[in-house]
Amino acid sequence: LAKTTQPISMDSYEGQEVNITCSHNNIATNDYITWYQQFPSQGPRFIIQGYKTKVTNEVASLFIPADRKSSTLSLPRVSLSDTAVYYCLVGDTLWQGGKLIFGQGTELSVKP
Amino acid sequence: DVKVTQSSRYLVKRTGEKVFLECVQDMDHENMFWYRQDPGLGLRLIYFSYDVKMKEKGDIPEGYSVSREKKERFSLILESASTNQTSMYLCASGGGSGTEAFFGQGTRLTVV
């Protein structure tokens, strides 16, 4: 699985847009990019997944440039409840005996 | 909603005890995972299973074993608990047509 690099921590204020970038220079052709969110004392929760260009759902947007060596998770108008750790994962199908490997994640702190 | 249920939220065991952590999922997923999470170390994969009676070592299998006798249940076993196994343990499952993993609420194990 491709190694990922994210900032360790980020600070933001309520109402701002937050962009968290993940680097994955050795991403393979079959790899997808997946983001999870984890609140304290809870298990991670799937946010969004993409392969290329842009994906948007009710929670976030995921921007992936043409070379796919990085990706950016965008959280619009964050609130205090978005304070969490965000993990970027890169890999092909998880369901062929593949591992689900988490990196260190980005600890996002949203302030009033 | 997919449900992954871990048998205990909090557990206190003595050094040398044999400890069983149980995880049950209700979505007929083929794949199940056990992680431990420690401050500063993120989520580390202990074992995973992609089918009944099949198991694969993750990154930190030492001191642990697993059992997958039925598709819905994946058990983590600490053969002889030690204080360095004090941690938050998270179970996850995934499979079918989806590409996301679903996590349980976690078991905080303290070995004294």
Short mmCIF file of N, CA and C in Angstrom, two decimals, chain A residues 5 9 30 33 60 65-66 83 86 90 96 109:
data_model
loop_
_atom_site.label_atom_id
_atom_site.label_comp_id
_atom_site.label_asym_id
_atom_site.label_seq_id
_atom_site.Cartn_x
_atom_site.Cartn_y
_atom_site.Cartn_z
N THR A 5 1.49 10.87 3.66
CA THR A 5 2.02 11.89 4.56
C THR A 5 1.00 13.00 4.70
N SER A 9 -1.09 18.26 12.66
CA SER A 9 -2.20 18.99 13.27
C SER A 9 -2.52 20.24 12.47
N ASN A 30 -4.19 1.20 -9.55
CA ASN A 30 -5.46 0.66 -9.05
C ASN A 30 -5.88 1.23 -7.70
N ILE A 33 -8.32 6.56 -3.01
CA ILE A 33 -7.96 7.42 -1.89
C ILE A 33 -9.19 7.54 -0.99
N ALA A 60 -18.15 16.39 2.78
CA ALA A 60 -16.86 16.94 2.36
C ALA A 60 -16.70 16.83 0.85
N PRO A 65 -5.59 15.74 -8.01
CA PRO A 65 -5.03 16.26 -9.27
C PRO A 65 -4.75 15.13 -10.24
N ALA A 66 -4.43 15.51 -11.46
CA ALA A 66 -4.27 14.53 -12.53
C ALA A 66 -3.17 13.50 -12.23
N THR A 83 -14.05 18.98 15.10
CA THR A 83 -12.79 18.70 15.77
C THR A 83 -12.62 17.19 15.88
N TYR A 86 -8.28 13.21 11.24
CA TYR A 86 -8.65 12.83 9.87
C TYR A 86 -7.52 12.01 9.27
N VAL A 90 -4.59 5.10 1.24
CA VAL A 90 -4.46 4.86 -0.19
C VAL A 90 -4.26 3.36 -0.41
N GLN A 96 -9.60 -7.99 -1.04
CA GLN A 96 -8.91 -9.12 -1.64
C GLN A 96 -7.76 -9.55 -0.76
N SER A 109 -8.29 20.95 15.02
CA SER A 109 -8.90 21.61 16.16
C SER A 109 -9.66 22.83 15.67
#
